[in-house]
PDB file of C-alpha atoms in Angstrom:
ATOM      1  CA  UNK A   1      16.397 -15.183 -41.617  1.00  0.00           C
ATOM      2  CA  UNK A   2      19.577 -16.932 -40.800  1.00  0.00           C
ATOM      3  CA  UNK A   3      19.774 -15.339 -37.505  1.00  0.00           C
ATOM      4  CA  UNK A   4      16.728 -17.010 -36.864  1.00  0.00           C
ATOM      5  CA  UNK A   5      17.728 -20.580 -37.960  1.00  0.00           C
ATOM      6  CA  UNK A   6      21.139 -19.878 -36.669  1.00  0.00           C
ATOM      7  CA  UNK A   7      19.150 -20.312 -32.936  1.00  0.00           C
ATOM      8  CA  UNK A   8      17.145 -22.831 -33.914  1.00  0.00           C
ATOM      9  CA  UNK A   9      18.485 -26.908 -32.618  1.00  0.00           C
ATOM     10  CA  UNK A  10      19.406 -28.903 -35.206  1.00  0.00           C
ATOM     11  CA  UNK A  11      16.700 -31.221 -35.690  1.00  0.00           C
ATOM     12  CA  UNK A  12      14.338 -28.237 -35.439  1.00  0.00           C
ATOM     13  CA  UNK A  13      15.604 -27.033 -38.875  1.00  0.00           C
ATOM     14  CA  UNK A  14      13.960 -29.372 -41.394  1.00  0.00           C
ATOM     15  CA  UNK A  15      10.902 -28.277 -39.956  1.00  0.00           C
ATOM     16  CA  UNK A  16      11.560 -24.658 -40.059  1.00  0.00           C
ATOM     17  CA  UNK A  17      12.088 -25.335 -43.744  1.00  0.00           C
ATOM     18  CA  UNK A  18       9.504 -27.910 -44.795  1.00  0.00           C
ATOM     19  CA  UNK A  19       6.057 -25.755 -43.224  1.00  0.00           C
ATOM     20  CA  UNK A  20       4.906 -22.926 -45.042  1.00  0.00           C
ATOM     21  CA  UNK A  21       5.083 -19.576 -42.890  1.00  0.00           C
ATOM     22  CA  UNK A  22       6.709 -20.736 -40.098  1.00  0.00           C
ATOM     23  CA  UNK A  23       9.094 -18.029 -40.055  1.00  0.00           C
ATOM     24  CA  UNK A  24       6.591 -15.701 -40.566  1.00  0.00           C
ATOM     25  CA  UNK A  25       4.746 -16.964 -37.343  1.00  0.00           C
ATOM     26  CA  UNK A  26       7.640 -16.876 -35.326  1.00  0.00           C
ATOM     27  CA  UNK A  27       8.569 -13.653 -36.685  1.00  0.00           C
ATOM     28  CA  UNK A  28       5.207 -12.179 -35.555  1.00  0.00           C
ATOM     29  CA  UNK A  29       5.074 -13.866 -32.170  1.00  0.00           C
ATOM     30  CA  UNK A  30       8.368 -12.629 -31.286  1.00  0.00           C
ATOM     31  CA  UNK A  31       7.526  -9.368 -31.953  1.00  0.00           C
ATOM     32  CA  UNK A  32       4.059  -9.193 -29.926  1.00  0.00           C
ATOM     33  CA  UNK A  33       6.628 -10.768 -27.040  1.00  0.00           C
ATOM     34  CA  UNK A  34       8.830  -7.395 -27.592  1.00  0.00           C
ATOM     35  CA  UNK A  35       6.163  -5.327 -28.058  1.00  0.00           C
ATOM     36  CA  UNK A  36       4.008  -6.404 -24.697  1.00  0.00           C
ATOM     37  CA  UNK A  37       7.238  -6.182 -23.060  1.00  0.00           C
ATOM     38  CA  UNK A  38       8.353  -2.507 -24.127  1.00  0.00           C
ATOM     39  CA  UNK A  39       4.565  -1.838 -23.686  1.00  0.00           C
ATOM     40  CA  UNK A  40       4.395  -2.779 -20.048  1.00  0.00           C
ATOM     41  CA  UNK A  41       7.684  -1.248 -19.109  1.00  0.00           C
ATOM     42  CA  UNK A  42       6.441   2.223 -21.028  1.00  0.00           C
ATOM     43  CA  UNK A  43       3.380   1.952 -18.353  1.00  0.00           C
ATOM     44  CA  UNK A  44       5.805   2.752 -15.265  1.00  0.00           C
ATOM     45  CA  UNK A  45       4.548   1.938 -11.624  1.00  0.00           C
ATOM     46  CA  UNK A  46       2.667  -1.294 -12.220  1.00  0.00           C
ATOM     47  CA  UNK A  47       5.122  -3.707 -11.942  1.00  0.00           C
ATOM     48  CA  UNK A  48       6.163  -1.466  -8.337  1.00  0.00           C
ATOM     49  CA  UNK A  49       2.128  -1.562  -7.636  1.00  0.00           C
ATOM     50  CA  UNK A  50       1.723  -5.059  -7.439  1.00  0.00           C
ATOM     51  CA  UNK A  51      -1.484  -4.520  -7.100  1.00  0.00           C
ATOM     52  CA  UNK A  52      -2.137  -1.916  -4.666  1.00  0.00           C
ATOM     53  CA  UNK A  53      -2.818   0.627  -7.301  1.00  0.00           C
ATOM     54  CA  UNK A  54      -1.170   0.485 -11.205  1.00  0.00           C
ATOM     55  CA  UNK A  55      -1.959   3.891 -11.915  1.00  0.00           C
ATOM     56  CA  UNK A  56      -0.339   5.346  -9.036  1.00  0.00           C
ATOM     57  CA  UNK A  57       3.704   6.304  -9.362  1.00  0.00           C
ATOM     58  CA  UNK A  58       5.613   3.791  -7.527  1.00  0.00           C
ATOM     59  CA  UNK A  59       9.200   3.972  -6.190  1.00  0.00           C
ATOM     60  CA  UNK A  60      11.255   1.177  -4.710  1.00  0.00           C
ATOM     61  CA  UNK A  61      11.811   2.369  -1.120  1.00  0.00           C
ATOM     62  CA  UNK A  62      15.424   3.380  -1.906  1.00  0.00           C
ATOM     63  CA  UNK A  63      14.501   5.897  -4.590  1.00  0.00           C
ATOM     64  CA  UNK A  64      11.279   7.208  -2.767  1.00  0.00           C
ATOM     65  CA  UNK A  65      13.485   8.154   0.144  1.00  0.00           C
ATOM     66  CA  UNK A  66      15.950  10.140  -2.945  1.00  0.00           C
ATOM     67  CA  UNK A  67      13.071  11.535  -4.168  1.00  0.00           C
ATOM     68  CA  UNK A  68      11.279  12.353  -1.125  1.00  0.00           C
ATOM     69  CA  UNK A  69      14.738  14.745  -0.045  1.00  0.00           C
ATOM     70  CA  UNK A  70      14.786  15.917  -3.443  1.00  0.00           C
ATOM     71  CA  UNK A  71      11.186  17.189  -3.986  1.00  0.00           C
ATOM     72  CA  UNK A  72      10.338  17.702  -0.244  1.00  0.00           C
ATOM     73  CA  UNK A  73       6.980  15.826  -0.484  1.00  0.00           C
ATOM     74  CA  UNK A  74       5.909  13.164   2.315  1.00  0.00           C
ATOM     75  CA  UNK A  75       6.489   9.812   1.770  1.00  0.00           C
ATOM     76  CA  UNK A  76       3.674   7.155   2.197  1.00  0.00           C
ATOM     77  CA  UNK A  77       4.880   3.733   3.481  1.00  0.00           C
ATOM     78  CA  UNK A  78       3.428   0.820   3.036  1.00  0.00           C
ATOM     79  CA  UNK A  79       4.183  -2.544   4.477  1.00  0.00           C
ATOM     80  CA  UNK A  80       2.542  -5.624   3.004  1.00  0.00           C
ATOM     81  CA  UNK A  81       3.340  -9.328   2.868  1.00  0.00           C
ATOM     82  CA  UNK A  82       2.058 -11.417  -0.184  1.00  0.00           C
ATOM     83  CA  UNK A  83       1.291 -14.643   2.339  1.00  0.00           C
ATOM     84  CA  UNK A  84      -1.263 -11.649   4.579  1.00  0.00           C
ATOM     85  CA  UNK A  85      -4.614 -11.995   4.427  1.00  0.00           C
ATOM     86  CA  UNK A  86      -5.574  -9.157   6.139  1.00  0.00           C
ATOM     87  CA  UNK A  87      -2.679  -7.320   3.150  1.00  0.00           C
ATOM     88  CA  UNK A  88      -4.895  -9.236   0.664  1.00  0.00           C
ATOM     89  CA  UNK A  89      -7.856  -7.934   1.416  1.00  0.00           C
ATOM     90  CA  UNK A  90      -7.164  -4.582   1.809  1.00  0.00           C
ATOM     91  CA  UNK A  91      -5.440  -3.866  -1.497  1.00  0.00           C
ATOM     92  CA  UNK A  92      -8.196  -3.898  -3.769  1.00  0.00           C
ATOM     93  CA  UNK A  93     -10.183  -1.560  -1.786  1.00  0.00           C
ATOM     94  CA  UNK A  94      -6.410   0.145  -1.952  1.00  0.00           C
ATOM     95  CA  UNK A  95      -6.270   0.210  -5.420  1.00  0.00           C
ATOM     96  CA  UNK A  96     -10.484   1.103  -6.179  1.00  0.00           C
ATOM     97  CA  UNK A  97     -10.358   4.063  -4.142  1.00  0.00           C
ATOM     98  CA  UNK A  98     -10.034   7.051  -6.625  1.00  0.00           C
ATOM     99  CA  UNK A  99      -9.289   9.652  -3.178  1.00  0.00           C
ATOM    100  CA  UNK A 100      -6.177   7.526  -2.439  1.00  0.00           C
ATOM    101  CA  UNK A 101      -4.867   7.857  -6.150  1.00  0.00           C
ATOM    102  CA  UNK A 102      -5.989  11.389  -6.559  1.00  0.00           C
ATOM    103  CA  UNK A 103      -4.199  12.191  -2.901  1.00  0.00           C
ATOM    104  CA  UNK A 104      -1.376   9.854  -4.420  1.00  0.00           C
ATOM    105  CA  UNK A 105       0.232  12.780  -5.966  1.00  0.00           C
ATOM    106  CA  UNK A 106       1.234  14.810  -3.007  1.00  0.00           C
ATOM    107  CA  UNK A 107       3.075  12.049  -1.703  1.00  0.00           C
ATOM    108  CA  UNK A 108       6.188   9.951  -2.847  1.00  0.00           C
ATOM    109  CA  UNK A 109       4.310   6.852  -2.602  1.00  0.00           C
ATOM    110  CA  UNK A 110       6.412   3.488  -1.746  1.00  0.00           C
ATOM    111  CA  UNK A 111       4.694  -0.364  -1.029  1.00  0.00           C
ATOM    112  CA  UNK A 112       7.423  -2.891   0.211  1.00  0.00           C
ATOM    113  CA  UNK A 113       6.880  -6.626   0.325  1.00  0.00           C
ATOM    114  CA  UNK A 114       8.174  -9.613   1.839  1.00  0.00           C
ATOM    115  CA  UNK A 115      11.719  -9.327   2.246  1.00  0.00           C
ATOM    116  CA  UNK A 116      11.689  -5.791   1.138  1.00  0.00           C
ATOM    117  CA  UNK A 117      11.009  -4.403   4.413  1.00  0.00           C
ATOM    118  CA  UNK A 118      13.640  -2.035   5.911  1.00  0.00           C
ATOM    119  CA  UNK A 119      15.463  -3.836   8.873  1.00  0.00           C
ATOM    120  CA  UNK A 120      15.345  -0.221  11.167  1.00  0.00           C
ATOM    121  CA  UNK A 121      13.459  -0.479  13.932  1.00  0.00           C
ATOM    122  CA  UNK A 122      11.671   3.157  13.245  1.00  0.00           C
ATOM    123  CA  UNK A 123       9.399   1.545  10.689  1.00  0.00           C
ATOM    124  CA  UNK A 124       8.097  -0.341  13.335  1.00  0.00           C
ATOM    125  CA  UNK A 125       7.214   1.380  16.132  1.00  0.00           C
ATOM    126  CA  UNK A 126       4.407  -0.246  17.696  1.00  0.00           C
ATOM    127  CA  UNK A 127       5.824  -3.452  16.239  1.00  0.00           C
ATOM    128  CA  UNK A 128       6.321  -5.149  12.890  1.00  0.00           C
ATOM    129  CA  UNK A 129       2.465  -6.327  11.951  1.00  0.00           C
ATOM    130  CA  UNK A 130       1.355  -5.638   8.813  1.00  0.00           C
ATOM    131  CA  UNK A 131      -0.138  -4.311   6.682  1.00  0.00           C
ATOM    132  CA  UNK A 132       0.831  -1.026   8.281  1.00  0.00           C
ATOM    133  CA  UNK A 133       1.112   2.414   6.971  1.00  0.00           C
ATOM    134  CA  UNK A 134       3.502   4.963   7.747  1.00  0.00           C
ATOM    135  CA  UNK A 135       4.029   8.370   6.901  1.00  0.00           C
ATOM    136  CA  UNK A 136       7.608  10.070   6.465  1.00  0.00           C
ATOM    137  CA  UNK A 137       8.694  13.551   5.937  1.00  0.00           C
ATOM    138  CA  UNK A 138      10.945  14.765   3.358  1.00  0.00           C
ATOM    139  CA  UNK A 139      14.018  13.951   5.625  1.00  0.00           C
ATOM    140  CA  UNK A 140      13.065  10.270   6.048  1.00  0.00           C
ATOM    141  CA  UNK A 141      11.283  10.931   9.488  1.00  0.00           C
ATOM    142  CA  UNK A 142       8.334   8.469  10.390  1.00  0.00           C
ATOM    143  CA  UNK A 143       6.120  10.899  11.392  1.00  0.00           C
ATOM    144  CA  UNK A 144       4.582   8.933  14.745  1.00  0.00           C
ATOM    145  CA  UNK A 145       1.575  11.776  15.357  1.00  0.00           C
ATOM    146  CA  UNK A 146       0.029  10.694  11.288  1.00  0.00           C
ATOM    147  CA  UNK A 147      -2.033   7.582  12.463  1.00  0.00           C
ATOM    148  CA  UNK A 148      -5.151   5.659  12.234  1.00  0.00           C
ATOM    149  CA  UNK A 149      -6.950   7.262  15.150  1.00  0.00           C
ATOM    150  CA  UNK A 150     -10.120   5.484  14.773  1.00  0.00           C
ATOM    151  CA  UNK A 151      -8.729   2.395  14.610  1.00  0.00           C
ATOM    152  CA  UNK A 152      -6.966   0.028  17.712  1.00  0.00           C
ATOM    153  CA  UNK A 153      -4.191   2.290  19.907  1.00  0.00           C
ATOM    154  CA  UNK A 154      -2.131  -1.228  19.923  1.00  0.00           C
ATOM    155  CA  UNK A 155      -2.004  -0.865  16.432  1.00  0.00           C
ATOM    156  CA  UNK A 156      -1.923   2.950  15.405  1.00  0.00           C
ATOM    157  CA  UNK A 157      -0.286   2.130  11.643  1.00  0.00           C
ATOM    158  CA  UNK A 158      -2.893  -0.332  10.387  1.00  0.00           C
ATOM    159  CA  UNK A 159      -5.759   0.891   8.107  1.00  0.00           C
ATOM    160  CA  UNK A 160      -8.158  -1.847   7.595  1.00  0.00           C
ATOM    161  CA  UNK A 161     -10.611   0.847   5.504  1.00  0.00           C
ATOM    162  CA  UNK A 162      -9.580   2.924   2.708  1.00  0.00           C
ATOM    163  CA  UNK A 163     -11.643   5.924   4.583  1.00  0.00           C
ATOM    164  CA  UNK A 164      -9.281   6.040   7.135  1.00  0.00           C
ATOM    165  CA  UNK A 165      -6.299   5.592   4.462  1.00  0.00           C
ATOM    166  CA  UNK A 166      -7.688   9.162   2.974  1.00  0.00           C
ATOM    167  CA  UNK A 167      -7.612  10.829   6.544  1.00  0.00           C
ATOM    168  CA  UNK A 168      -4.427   9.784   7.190  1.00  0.00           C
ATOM    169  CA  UNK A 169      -3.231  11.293   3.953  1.00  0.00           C
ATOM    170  CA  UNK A 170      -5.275  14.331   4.160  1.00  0.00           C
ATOM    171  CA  UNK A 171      -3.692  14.724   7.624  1.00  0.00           C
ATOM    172  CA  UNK A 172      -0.040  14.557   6.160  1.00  0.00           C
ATOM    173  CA  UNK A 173      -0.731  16.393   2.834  1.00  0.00           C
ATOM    174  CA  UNK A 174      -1.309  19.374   5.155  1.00  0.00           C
ATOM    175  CA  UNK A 175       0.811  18.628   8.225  1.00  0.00           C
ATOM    176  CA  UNK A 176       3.850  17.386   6.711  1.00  0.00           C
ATOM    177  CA  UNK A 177       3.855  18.206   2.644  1.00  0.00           C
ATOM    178  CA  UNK A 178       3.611  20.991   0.566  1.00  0.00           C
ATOM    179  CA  UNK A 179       0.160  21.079   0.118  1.00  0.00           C
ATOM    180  CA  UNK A 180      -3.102  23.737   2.276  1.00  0.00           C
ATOM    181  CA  UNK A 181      -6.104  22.547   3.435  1.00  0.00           C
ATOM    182  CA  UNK A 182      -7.772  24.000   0.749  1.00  0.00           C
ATOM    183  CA  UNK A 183      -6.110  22.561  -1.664  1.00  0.00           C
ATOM    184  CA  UNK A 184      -7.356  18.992  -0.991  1.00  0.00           C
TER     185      UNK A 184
END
C-alpha cells in the first residue's frame, strides 16, 4: 500500500491511517473505475455510436473509408450535429430499428458529428443540411442515384423515417455491395 499513500497529499495521510478500511475502499473503488473502463472499451462501437445505435460496428470516417477499400462493402454516411433537432430526433428511431442494425452488417457503417464532417464538397451535394445520409462505394464514391425518393427532391440525403433509412440500404446492399436481393 505505499504506492497508494505515496499519491495521497500530505494532510490526507493521517486520515488514510486513522479510519478503519479506508484502503480497502479505495482499493475497491479504483478497481470498479478500471474495470467499467476496460468493460466499456471491450464493448467496441458505442463510444463511435453516440447514440445512433451501440450495437452496431462503428468506424471513425477515416478507417471506414480503409475498410470500405479493403472489404469492398458500401459505406453508409451519416452526418449529424449534436446542437440538431431534427439529428435528435431521428436517432432513437435510428438506433430502435432492428432492420437498420440487421442491414448494418453489409455496410461499413460511419456517423460523423460536429466538426467531424469531411470538408469535400462531394458529401454535400445538394448542400450541407443535416442530418443527411449518404451512401459510398467501396472506392469512396458517394453514390448520388442511393436517395430518399419519397422524401423532398431539394433534399434527396435526408431520412426523417427509419422506413425510408431501410430502403435506402436495401437499395445499396444490392446496387452497390456484395450482397442479392434475396439475400436481404
Amino acid at each position: 500500500m505505499y504506492l497508494w499513500s505515496s499519491l495521497l497529499p500530505h494532510h490526507v495521510h493521517a486520515y488514510w491511517d486513522d479510519v478503519p478500511g479506508l484502503k480497502n475502499i479505495a482499493m475497491m473503488i479504483f478497481v470498479l473505475c478500471v474495470s467499467l473502463a476496460i468493460f466499456t472499451h471491450a464493448m467496441g462501437g458505442s463510444e463511435l455510436g453516440r447514440g445512433w445505435g451501440d450495437e452496431i460496428e462503428w468506424r471513425t470516417f477515416e478507417e471506414g473509408i480503409q475498410e470500405a477499400k479493403s472489404s469492398g462493402k458500401p459505406l453508409m454516411l451519416v452526418f449529424h450535429k449534436t446542437w440538431c433537432g431534427a439529428c435528435k430526433a431521428l436517432k432513437p428511431r435510428f438506433a430502435a430499428s432492428v432492420e437498420i442494425k440487421n442491414l448494418s452488417q453489409h455496410f461499413v457503417m460511419v456517423n460523423v458529428q460536429d466538426d467531424e464532417e469531411p470538408s469535400d464538397s462531394k458529401y454535400s451535394p445538394d448542400g450541407g443540411y443535416i442530418p443527411r445520409i449518404l451512401f459510398l462505394n467501396s472506392d469512396g464514391g458517394v453514390e448520388l442515384g442511393i436517395n430518399n425518393e419519397l422524401g423532398n427532391p431539394q433534399y434527396k440525403y435526408y431520412y426523417p423515417e427509419p422506413s425510408e433509412i431501410v430502403t435506402a440500404m436495401k437499395k445499396a446492399a444490392v446496387s452497390i455491395g456484395t450482397v442479392t436481393k434475396d439475400e436481404l
